[in-house]
């Protein structure tokens, strides 16, 4: 099973600042199978990025996904108030989808 | 716009079977391009994929749960279902149903989730 490790666990930032979230895989992941979600309390995850770098429908361009192999990054260029949430990366491996443990972006 | 809604008991006793149903509305479960998955999330933790099914009935399961999980589909009712046997407190979680988009290789449709507690 591919293990995804996200860092940092918590990111304390202010609106307007840049957020850089990391997702590291225990073995190489196909770019086409790396996904990012945003989750707010009491809600289901929301698809942000698929195929490592493709924004989902309706996702603003301040969200950018990048990376390849075992290292992937989600960048939020200028945080807005609605961006404070938990972010998960996910991959599809040989036999199962696996998720990271999440990075919480909180108000500083 | 396709929507998903989970339903089922919120409390299950240890050693018993957890059963949930997901109803698909606003579209057909038989539409090409989607697998239909169950995902769970314990409080304060990341999601865990349980398994998925295609409208043909072909299913795949997370190896860590495979021995206890069955996912089935009822195309006439536009529903798919989850059965998880021999539950313990470790199975307490919010359970989501989700649409797994083939093209995007991502879950782009989610139900709101339903909390299931395993306790006596």
Coordinates of C-alpha atoms in Angstrom, one line a residue:
Chain A
X1 CA 0.0 0.0 0.0
X2 CA 1.2 3.5 -0.9
X3 CA 1.4 5.7 2.2
X4 CA 1.0 9.4 1.8
X5 CA 2.6 11.7 4.3
X6 CA 1.4 15.3 4.4
X7 CA 3.3 18.2 6.0
X8 CA 3.1 20.3 7.9
X9 CA 0.3 19.0 10.1
X10 CA -0.9 22.5 10.7
X11 CA -0.2 25.7 8.8
X12 CA -1.0 29.0 10.7
X13 CA -1.3 31.8 8.2
X14 CA -3.1 35.1 7.6
X15 CA -5.4 36.0 4.7
X16 CA -3.4 37.1 1.7
X17 CA -0.5 34.9 2.6
X18 CA 0.8 32.1 0.5
X19 CA 0.2 28.5 1.6
X20 CA 2.4 25.6 0.5
X21 CA 1.3 22.1 1.4
X22 CA 3.4 19.0 0.8
X23 CA 2.3 15.4 0.1
X24 CA 5.0 12.7 0.0
X25 CA 4.4 9.2 -1.2
X26 CA 6.2 6.1 0.0
X27 CA 6.6 5.0 -3.6
X28 CA 6.3 6.6 -7.0
X29 CA 2.7 7.7 -7.9
X30 CA 1.5 8.3 -11.4
X31 CA 0.7 11.9 -11.9
X32 CA -2.7 11.0 -13.3
X33 CA -3.6 9.5 -10.0
X34 CA -2.7 12.2 -7.5
X35 CA -5.6 14.3 -6.2
X36 CA -6.2 17.1 -3.6
X37 CA -9.4 17.8 -1.7
X38 CA -10.5 20.5 0.7
X39 CA -12.7 19.7 3.7
X40 CA -14.5 22.0 6.0
X41 CA -16.0 20.9 9.4
X42 CA -19.1 18.9 9.0
X43 CA -18.8 18.7 5.2
X44 CA -17.7 16.1 2.7
X45 CA -14.3 16.6 1.0
X46 CA -14.5 18.8 -2.1
X47 CA -12.4 18.0 -5.2
X48 CA -9.8 20.7 -5.9
X49 CA -7.1 19.2 -8.1
X50 CA -6.9 16.0 -10.1
X51 CA -4.1 14.5 -12.2
X52 CA -1.7 16.3 -9.9
X53 CA -2.2 19.7 -11.6
X54 CA -5.7 20.0 -13.1
X55 CA -8.1 22.3 -11.3
X56 CA -11.6 20.9 -10.9
X57 CA -14.7 22.7 -12.1
X58 CA -15.2 26.0 -10.3
X59 CA -11.9 26.0 -8.4
X60 CA -10.2 29.4 -8.5
X61 CA -6.8 29.8 -10.0
X62 CA -5.2 30.7 -6.7
X63 CA -5.1 26.9 -6.2
X64 CA -2.2 25.2 -8.0
X65 CA -1.1 21.6 -7.9
X66 CA 2.4 20.4 -8.9
X67 CA 4.9 17.7 -8.5
X68 CA 5.7 14.2 -9.7
X69 CA 7.0 10.8 -8.6
X70 CA 6.9 10.9 -4.8
X71 CA 6.7 14.6 -4.1
X72 CA 3.6 16.7 -4.7
X73 CA 2.6 20.2 -3.7
X74 CA -0.6 22.2 -3.3
X75 CA -0.1 25.9 -3.4
X76 CA -2.7 28.5 -2.5
X77 CA -1.3 31.8 -3.8
X78 CA -3.2 34.3 -1.6
X79 CA -5.3 32.9 1.1
X80 CA -8.9 34.0 1.3
X81 CA -11.1 33.5 4.4
X82 CA -12.9 30.6 2.8
X83 CA -9.7 28.7 2.2
X84 CA -9.1 28.0 5.9
X85 CA -9.8 24.2 6.1
X86 CA -8.2 20.8 6.0
X87 CA -6.6 19.6 2.8
X88 CA -6.0 16.0 1.9
X89 CA -4.0 14.4 -0.9
X90 CA -5.1 11.1 -2.3
X91 CA -3.7 8.5 -4.8
X92 CA -4.9 5.4 -6.6
X93 CA -2.5 2.5 -6.2
X94 CA -2.4 -1.0 -7.5
X95 CA -5.4 -2.1 -5.4
X96 CA -6.7 0.8 -3.4
X97 CA -7.1 4.5 -3.1
X98 CA -5.2 5.9 -0.1
X99 CA -5.4 9.4 1.5
X100 CA -2.9 11.4 3.5
X101 CA -3.6 12.4 7.1
X102 CA -4.3 16.0 6.1
X103 CA -2.9 19.5 6.6
X104 CA -5.0 22.0 8.5
X105 CA -4.7 25.6 7.3
X106 CA -5.7 27.8 10.2
X107 CA -5.9 31.5 11.0
X108 CA -2.8 32.9 12.5
Chain B
X1 CA -26.7 17.6 -11.2
X2 CA -26.1 14.2 -9.6
X3 CA -26.6 14.1 -5.8
X4 CA -25.9 11.3 -3.4
X5 CA -27.6 10.5 -0.1
X6 CA -26.6 8.0 2.5
X7 CA -29.1 6.2 4.7
X8 CA -29.0 3.6 7.5
X9 CA -28.8 3.1 11.2
X10 CA -26.6 5.5 13.2
X11 CA -25.9 2.9 15.9
X12 CA -24.7 -0.6 15.5
X13 CA -23.7 -3.1 18.2
X14 CA -20.3 -4.7 18.3
X15 CA -20.0 -7.9 16.3
X16 CA -23.1 -7.1 14.2
X17 CA -23.3 -6.0 10.6
X18 CA -23.3 -2.3 9.5
X19 CA -25.6 -1.7 6.5
X20 CA -25.8 1.5 4.6
X21 CA -27.5 2.6 1.3
X22 CA -26.6 5.4 -1.1
X23 CA -29.3 6.8 -3.3
X24 CA -28.3 8.5 -6.5
X25 CA -30.6 11.3 -7.7
X26 CA -30.4 13.7 -10.6
X27 CA -28.9 11.1 -12.8
X28 CA -28.6 7.3 -13.5
X29 CA -26.3 5.0 -11.5
X30 CA -25.9 3.2 -14.8
X31 CA -24.3 6.3 -16.5
X32 CA -20.9 5.6 -18.0
X33 CA -17.9 7.1 -16.5
X34 CA -18.4 6.4 -12.8
X35 CA -17.6 3.8 -10.2
X36 CA -19.5 4.2 -7.0
X37 CA -17.5 4.1 -3.8
X38 CA -17.8 4.0 0.0
X39 CA -15.4 6.0 2.1
X40 CA -15.2 6.4 5.8
X41 CA -13.6 9.0 8.1
X42 CA -13.1 8.5 11.8
X43 CA -13.2 11.7 13.9
X44 CA -10.1 13.8 13.5
X45 CA -8.5 11.5 10.9
X46 CA -8.1 11.3 7.2
X47 CA -10.6 9.4 4.9
X48 CA -10.3 5.7 4.2
X49 CA -11.5 4.2 1.0
X50 CA -13.6 1.1 1.6
X51 CA -14.4 -0.1 -1.9
X52 CA -16.3 0.6 -5.1
X53 CA -18.7 -1.0 -7.5
X54 CA -19.6 -0.5 -11.2
X55 CA -23.2 -0.6 -12.4
X56 CA -22.4 -4.1 -13.8
X57 CA -21.9 -5.3 -10.2
X58 CA -18.1 -5.6 -10.5
X59 CA -16.6 -4.6 -7.2
X60 CA -13.1 -3.8 -5.8
X61 CA -12.3 -3.6 -2.1
X62 CA -9.7 -2.1 0.2
X63 CA -7.5 -5.1 1.0
X64 CA -7.5 -4.1 4.7
X65 CA -11.3 -4.5 4.8
X66 CA -11.9 -7.0 2.1
X67 CA -12.8 -9.9 4.3
X68 CA -15.6 -8.0 6.0
X69 CA -17.0 -5.8 3.2
X70 CA -19.6 -6.4 0.5
X71 CA -20.8 -3.6 -1.9
X72 CA -23.8 -4.2 -4.1
X73 CA -25.8 -2.2 -6.6
X74 CA -29.5 -2.0 -7.4
X75 CA -29.8 -0.2 -10.7
X76 CA -33.6 -0.4 -10.7
X77 CA -33.6 1.7 -7.5
X78 CA -30.6 3.8 -8.5
X79 CA -28.9 2.7 -5.3
X80 CA -25.7 1.0 -4.1
X81 CA -25.2 -0.5 -0.6
X82 CA -22.5 -1.3 1.9
X83 CA -22.4 -4.2 4.3
X84 CA -19.6 -4.4 6.8
X85 CA -19.6 -7.4 9.1
X86 CA -18.2 -8.1 12.6
X87 CA -18.0 -4.4 13.5
X88 CA -16.0 -3.1 16.4
X89 CA -15.5 0.3 17.9
X90 CA -12.8 0.9 15.4
X91 CA -15.4 1.0 12.7
X92 CA -17.0 4.1 14.2
X93 CA -16.8 6.9 11.6
X94 CA -18.6 9.1 9.2
X95 CA -19.4 7.0 6.2
X96 CA -19.6 8.8 2.8
X97 CA -20.7 7.5 -0.6
X98 CA -19.0 9.0 -3.5
X99 CA -18.8 9.0 -7.3
X100 CA -15.4 8.0 -8.7
X101 CA -14.9 9.7 -12.0
X102 CA -13.0 7.5 -14.4
X103 CA -11.7 10.3 -16.5
X104 CA -10.4 12.4 -13.6
X105 CA -9.5 9.4 -11.5
X106 CA -11.0 11.3 -8.5
X107 CA -14.1 11.5 -6.4
X108 CA -16.0 14.5 -7.7
X109 CA -19.4 13.7 -6.3
X110 CA -19.9 13.1 -2.6
X111 CA -22.9 12.5 -0.3
X112 CA -23.1 14.5 2.9
X113 CA -22.0 11.5 5.0
X114 CA -23.7 9.6 7.8
X115 CA -22.3 9.1 11.3
X116 CA -22.2 5.4 12.4
X117 CA -21.3 4.6 16.0
X118 CA -20.5 1.1 17.1
X119 CA -21.4 0.7 20.7
X120 CA -23.5 -1.6 22.9

